[in-house]
N, CA, C and O atoms as a GROMACS GRO file, in nm:
protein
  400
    1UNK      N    1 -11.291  13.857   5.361
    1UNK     CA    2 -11.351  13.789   5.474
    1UNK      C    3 -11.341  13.636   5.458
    1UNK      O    4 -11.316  13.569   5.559
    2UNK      N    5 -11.358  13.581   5.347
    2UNK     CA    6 -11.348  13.440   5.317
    2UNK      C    7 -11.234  13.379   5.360
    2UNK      O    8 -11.228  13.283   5.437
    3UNK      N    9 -11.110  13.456   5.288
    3UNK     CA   10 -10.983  13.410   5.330
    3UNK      C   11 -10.968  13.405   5.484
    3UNK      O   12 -10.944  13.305   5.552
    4UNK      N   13 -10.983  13.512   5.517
    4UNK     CA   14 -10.913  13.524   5.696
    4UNK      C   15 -11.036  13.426   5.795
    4UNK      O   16 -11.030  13.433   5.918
    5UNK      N   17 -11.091  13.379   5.760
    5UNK     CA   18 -11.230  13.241   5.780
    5UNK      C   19 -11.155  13.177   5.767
    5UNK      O   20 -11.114  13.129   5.873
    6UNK      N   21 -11.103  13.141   5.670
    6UNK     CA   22 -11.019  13.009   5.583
    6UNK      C   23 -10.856  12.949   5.684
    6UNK      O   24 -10.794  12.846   5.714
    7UNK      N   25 -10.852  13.112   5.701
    7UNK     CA   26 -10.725  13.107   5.756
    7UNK      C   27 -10.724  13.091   5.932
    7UNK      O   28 -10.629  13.061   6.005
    8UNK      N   29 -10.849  13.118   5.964
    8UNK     CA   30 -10.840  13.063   6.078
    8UNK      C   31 -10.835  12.917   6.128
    8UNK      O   32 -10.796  12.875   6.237
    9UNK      N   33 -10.885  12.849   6.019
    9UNK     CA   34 -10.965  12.731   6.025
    9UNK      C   35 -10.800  12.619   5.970
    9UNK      O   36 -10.764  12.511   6.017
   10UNK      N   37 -10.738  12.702   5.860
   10UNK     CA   38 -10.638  12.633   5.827
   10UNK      C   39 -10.520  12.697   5.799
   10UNK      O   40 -10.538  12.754   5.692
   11UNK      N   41 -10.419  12.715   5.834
   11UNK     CA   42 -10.263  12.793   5.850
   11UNK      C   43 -10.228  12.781   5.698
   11UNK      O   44 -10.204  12.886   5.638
   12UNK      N   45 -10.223  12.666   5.632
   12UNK     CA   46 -10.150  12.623   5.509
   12UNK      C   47 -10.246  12.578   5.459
   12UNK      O   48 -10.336  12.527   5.526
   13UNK      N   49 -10.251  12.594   5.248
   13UNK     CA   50 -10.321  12.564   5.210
   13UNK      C   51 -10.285  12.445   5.095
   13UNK      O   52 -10.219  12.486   4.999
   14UNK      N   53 -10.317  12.324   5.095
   14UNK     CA   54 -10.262  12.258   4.939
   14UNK      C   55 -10.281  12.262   4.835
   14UNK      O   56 -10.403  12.257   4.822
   15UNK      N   57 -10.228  12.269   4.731
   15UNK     CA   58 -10.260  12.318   4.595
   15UNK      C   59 -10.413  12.268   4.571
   15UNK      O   60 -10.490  12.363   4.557
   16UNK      N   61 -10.470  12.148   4.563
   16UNK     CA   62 -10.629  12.180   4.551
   16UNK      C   63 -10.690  12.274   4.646
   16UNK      O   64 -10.766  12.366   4.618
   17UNK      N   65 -10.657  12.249   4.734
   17UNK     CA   66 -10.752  12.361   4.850
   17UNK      C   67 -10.729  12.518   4.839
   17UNK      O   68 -10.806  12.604   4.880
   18UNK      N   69 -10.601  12.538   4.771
   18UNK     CA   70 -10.567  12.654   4.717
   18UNK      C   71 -10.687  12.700   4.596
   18UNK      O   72 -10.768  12.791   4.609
   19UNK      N   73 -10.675  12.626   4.499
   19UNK     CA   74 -10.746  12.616   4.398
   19UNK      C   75 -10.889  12.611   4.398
   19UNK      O   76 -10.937  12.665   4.298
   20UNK      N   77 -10.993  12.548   4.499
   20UNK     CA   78 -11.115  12.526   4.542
   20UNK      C   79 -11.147  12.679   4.615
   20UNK      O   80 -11.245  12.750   4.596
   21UNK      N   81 -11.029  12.704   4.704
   21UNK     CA   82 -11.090  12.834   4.788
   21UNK      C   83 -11.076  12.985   4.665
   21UNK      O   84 -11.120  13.092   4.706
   22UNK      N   85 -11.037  12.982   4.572
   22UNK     CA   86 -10.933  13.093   4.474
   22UNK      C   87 -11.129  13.061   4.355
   22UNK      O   88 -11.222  13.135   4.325
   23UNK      N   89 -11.108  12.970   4.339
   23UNK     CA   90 -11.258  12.960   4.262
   23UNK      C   91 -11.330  13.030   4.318
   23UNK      O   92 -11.375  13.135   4.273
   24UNK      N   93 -11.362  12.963   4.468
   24UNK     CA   94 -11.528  12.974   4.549
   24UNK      C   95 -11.456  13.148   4.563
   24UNK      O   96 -11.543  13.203   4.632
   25UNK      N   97 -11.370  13.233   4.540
   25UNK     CA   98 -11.404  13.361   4.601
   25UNK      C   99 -11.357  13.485   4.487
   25UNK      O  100 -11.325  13.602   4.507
   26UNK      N  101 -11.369  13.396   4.345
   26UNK     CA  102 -11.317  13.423   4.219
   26UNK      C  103 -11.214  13.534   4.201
   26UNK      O  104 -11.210  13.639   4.136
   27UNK      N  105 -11.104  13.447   4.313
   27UNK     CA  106 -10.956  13.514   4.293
   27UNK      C  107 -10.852  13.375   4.221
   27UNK      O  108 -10.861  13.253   4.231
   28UNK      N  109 -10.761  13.464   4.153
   28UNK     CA  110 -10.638  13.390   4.121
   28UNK      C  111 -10.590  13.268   4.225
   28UNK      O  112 -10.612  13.265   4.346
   29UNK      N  113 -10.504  13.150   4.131
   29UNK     CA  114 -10.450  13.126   4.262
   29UNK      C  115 -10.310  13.179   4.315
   29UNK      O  116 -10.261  13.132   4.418
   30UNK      N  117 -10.239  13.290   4.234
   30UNK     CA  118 -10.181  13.384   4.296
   30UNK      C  119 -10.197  13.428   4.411
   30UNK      O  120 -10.129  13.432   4.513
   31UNK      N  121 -10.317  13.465   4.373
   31UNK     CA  122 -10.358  13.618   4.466
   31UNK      C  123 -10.383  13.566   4.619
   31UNK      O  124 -10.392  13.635   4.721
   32UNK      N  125 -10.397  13.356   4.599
   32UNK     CA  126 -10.493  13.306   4.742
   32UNK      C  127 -10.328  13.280   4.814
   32UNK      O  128 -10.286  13.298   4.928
   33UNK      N  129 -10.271  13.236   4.704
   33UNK     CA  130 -10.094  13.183   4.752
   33UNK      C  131 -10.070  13.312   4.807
   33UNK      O  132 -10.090  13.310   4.928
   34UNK      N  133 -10.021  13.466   4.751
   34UNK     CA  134  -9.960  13.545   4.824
   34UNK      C  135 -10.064  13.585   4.931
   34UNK      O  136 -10.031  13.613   5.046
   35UNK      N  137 -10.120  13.586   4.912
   35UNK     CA  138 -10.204  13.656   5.063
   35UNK      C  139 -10.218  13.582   5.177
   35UNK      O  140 -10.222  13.634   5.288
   36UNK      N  141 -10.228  13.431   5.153
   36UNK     CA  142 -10.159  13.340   5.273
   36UNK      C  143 -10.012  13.377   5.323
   36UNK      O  144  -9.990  13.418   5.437
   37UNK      N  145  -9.947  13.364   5.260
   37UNK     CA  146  -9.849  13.361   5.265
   37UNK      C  147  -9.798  13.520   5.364
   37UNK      O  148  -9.733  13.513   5.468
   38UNK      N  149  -9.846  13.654   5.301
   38UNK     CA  150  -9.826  13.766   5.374
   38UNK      C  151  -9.922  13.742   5.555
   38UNK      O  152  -9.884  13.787   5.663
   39UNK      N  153 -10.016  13.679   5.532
   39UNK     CA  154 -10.114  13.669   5.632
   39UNK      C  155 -10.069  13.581   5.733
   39UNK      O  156 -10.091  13.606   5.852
   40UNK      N  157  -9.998  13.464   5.690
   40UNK     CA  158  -9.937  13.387   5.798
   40UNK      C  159  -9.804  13.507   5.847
   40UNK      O  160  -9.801  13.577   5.948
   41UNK      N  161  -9.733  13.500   5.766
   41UNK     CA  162  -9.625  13.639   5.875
   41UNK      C  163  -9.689  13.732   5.933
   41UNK      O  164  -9.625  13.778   6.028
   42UNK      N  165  -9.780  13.774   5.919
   42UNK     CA  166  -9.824  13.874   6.020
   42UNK      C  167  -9.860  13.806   6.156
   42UNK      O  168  -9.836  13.852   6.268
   43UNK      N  169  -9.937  13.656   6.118
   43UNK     CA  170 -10.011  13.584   6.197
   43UNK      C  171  -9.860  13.555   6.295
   43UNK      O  172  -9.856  13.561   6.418
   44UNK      N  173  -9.760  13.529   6.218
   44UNK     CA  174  -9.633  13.455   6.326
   44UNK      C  175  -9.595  13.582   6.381
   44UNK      O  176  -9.596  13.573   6.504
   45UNK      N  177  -9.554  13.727   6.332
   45UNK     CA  178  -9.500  13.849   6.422
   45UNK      C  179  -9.578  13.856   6.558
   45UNK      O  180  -9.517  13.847   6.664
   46UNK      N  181  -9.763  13.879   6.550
   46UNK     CA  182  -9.805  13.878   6.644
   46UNK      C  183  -9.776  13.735   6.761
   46UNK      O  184  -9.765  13.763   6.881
   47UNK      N  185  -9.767  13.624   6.726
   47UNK     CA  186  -9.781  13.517   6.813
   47UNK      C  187  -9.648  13.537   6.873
   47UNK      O  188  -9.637  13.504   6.991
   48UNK      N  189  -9.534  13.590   6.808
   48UNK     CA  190  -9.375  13.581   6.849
   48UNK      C  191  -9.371  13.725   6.942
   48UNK      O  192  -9.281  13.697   7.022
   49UNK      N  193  -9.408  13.837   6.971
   49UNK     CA  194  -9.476  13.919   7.048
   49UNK      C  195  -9.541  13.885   7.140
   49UNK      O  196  -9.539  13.972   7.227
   50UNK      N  197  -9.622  13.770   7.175
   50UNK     CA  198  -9.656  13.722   7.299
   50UNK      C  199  -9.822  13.785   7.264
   50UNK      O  200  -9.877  13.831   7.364
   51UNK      N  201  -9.899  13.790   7.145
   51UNK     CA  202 -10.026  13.831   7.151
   51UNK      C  203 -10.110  13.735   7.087
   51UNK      O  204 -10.233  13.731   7.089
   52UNK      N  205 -10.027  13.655   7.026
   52UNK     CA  206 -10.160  13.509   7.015
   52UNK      C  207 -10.145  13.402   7.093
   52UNK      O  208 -10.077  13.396   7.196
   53UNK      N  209 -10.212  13.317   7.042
   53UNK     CA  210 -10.275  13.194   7.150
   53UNK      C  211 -10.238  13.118   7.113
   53UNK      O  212 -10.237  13.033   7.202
   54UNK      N  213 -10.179  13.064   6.983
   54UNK     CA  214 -10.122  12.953   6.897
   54UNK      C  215  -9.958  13.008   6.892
   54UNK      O  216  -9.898  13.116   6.892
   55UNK      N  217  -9.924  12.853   6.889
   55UNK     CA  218  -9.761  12.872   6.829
   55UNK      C  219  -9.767  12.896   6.663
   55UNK      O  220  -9.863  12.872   6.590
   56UNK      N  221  -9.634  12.952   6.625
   56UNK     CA  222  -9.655  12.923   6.462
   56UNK      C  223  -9.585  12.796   6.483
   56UNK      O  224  -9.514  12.759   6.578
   57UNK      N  225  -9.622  12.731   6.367
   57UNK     CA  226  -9.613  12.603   6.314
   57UNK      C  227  -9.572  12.594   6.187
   57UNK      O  228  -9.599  12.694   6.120
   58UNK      N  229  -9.503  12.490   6.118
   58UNK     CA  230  -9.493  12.439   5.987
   58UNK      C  231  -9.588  12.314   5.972
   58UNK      O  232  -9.638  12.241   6.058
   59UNK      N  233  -9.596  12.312   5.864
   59UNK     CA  234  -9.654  12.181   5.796
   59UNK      C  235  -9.571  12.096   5.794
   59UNK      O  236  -9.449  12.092   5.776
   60UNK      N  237  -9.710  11.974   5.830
   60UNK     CA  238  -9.644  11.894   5.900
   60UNK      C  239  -9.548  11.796   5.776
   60UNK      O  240  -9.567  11.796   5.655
   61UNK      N  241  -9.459  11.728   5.842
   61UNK     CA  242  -9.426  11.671   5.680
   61UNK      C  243  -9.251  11.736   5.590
   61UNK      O  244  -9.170  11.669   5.528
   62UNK      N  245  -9.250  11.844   5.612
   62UNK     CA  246  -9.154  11.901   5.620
   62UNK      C  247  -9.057  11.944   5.692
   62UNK      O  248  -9.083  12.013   5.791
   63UNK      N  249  -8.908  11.908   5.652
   63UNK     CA  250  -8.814  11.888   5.710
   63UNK      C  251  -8.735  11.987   5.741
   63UNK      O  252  -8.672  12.062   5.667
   64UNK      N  253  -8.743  11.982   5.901
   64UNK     CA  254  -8.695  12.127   5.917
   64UNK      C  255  -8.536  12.164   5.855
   64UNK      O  256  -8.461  12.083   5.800
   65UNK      N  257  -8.515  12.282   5.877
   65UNK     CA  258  -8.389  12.339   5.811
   65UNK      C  259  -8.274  12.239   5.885
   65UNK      O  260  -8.292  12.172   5.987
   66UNK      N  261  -8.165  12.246   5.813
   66UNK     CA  262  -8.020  12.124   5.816
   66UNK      C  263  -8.064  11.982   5.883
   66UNK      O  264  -7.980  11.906   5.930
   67UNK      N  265  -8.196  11.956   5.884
   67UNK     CA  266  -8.252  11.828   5.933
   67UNK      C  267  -8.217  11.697   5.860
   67UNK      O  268  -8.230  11.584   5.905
   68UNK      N  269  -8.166  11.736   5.727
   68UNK     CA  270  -8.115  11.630   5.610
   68UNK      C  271  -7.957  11.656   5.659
   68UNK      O  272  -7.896  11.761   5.676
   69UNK      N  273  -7.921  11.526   5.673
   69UNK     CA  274  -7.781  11.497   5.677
   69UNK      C  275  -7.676  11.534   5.514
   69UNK      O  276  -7.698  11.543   5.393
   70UNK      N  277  -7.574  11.544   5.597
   70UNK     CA  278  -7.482  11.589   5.379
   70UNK      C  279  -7.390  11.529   5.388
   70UNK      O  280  -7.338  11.491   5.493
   71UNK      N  281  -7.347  11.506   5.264
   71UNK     CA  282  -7.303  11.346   5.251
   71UNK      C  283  -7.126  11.371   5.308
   71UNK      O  284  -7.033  11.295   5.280
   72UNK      N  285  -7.117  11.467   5.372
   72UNK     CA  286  -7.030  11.470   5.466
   72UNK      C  287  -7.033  11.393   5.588
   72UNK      O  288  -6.961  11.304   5.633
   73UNK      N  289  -7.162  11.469   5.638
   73UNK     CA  290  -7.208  11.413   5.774
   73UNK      C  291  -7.214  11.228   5.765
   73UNK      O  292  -7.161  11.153   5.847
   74UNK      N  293  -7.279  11.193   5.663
   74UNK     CA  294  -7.312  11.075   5.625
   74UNK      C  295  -7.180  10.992   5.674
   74UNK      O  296  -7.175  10.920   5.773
   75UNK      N  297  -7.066  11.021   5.576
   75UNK     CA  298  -6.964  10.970   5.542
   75UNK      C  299  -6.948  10.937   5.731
   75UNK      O  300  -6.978  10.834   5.792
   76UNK      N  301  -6.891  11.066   5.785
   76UNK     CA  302  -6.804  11.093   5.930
   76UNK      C  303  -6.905  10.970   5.996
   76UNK      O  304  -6.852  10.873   6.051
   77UNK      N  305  -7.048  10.983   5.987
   77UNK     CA  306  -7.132  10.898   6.072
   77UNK      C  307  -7.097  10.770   6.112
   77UNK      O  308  -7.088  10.717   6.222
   78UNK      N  309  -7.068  10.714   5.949
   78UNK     CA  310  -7.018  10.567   5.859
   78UNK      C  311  -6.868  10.519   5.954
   78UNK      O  312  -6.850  10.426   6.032
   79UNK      N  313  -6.780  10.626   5.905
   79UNK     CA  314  -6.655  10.637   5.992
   79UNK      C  315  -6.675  10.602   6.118
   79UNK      O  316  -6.634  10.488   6.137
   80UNK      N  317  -6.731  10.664   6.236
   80UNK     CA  318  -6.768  10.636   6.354
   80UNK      C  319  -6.786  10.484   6.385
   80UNK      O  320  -6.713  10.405   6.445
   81UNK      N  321  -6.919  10.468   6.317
   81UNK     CA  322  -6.971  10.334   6.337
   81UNK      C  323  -6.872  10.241   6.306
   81UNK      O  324  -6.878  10.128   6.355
   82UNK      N  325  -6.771  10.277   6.222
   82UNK     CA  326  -6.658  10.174   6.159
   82UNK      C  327  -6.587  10.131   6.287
   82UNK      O  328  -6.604  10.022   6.340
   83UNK      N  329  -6.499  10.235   6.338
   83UNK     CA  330  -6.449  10.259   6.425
   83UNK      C  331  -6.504  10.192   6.562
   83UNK      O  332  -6.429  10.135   6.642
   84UNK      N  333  -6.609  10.203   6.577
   84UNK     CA  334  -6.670  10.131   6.729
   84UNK      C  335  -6.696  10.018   6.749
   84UNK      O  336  -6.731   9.966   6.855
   85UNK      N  337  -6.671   9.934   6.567
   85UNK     CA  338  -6.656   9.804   6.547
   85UNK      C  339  -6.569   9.740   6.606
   85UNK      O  340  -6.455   9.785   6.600
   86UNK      N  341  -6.593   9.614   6.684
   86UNK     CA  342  -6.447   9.496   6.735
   86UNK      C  343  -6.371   9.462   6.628
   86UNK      O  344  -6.427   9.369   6.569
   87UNK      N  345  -6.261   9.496   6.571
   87UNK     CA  346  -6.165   9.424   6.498
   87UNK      C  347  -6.170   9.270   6.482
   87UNK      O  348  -6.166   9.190   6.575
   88UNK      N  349  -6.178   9.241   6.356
   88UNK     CA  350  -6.147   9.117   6.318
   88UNK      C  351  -6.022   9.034   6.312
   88UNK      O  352  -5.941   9.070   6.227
   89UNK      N  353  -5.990   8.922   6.392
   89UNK     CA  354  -5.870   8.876   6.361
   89UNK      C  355  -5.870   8.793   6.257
   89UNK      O  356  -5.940   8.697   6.226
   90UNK      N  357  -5.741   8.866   6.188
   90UNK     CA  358  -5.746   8.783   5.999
   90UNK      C  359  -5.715   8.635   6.058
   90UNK      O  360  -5.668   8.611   6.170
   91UNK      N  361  -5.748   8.550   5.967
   91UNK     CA  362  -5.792   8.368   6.008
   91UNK      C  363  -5.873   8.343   6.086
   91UNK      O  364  -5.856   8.241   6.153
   92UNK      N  365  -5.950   8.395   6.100
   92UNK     CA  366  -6.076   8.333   6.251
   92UNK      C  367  -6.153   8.365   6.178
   92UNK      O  368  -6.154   8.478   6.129
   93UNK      N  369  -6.228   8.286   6.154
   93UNK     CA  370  -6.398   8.296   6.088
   93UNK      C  371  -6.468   8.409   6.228
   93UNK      O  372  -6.451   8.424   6.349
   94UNK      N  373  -6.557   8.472   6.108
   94UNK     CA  374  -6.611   8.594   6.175
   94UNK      C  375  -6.762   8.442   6.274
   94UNK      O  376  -6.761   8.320   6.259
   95UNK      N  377  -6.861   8.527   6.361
   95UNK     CA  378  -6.935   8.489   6.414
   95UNK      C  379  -7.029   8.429   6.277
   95UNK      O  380  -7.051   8.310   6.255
   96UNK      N  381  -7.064   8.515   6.216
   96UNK     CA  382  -7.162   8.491   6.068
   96UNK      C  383  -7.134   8.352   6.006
   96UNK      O  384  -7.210   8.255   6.000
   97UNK      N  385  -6.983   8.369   5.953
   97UNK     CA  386  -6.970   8.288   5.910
   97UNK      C  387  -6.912   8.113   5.986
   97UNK      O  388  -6.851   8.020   5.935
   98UNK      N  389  -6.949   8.128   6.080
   98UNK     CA  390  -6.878   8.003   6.155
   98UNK      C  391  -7.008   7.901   6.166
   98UNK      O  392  -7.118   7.951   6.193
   99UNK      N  393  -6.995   7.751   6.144
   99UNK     CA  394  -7.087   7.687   6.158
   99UNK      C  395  -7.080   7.593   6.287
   99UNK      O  396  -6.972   7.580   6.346
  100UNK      N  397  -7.169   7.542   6.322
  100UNK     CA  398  -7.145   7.499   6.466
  100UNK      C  399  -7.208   7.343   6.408
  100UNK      O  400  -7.217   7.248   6.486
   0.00000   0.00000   0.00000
């Protein structure tokens, strides 16, 4: 009963709050990690079924999946931007460097 209280109140738990709630109900913090953990999937099957009231969610803070660029992408990005640059004519002082 504590947990599914807990879990209404909070989706995800952080390692102290893991640890504080696993004390106050003198379980492991195994036992508080997997049972969140089984309890939120059940919690997301029903909401993805159209029978809860909440979206599932991630925590916040975390980056969703292929959200990090790879140093492929990086590179091609770099390339681009190169590319959309005005060409420099060799002997002409760039804008930067020209003094007025």
């Amino acid at each position: 009963m504590g947990l599914e209280k807990r879990f209404e109140k909070q989706k995800y738990l952080s390692t102290p709050d893991r640890i504080d709630l696993a004390e106050s109900l003198g379980l492991s913090q195994l036992q508080v990690k997997t049972w969140y953990q089984n309890r939120r999937m059940k919690w997301k099957k029903i909401v993805l079924q159209g029978g809860g009231l909440e979206s599932p969610t991630k925590p916040k803070g975390r980056p969703k999946k292929n959200s990090i660029p790879t140093s492929e992408q990086l590179t091609e990005q770099e390339r681009v931007k190169d590319a959309e640059k005005p060409a420099e004519v060799p002997g002409e002082p760039s804008d930067r460097s020209r003094e007025d």
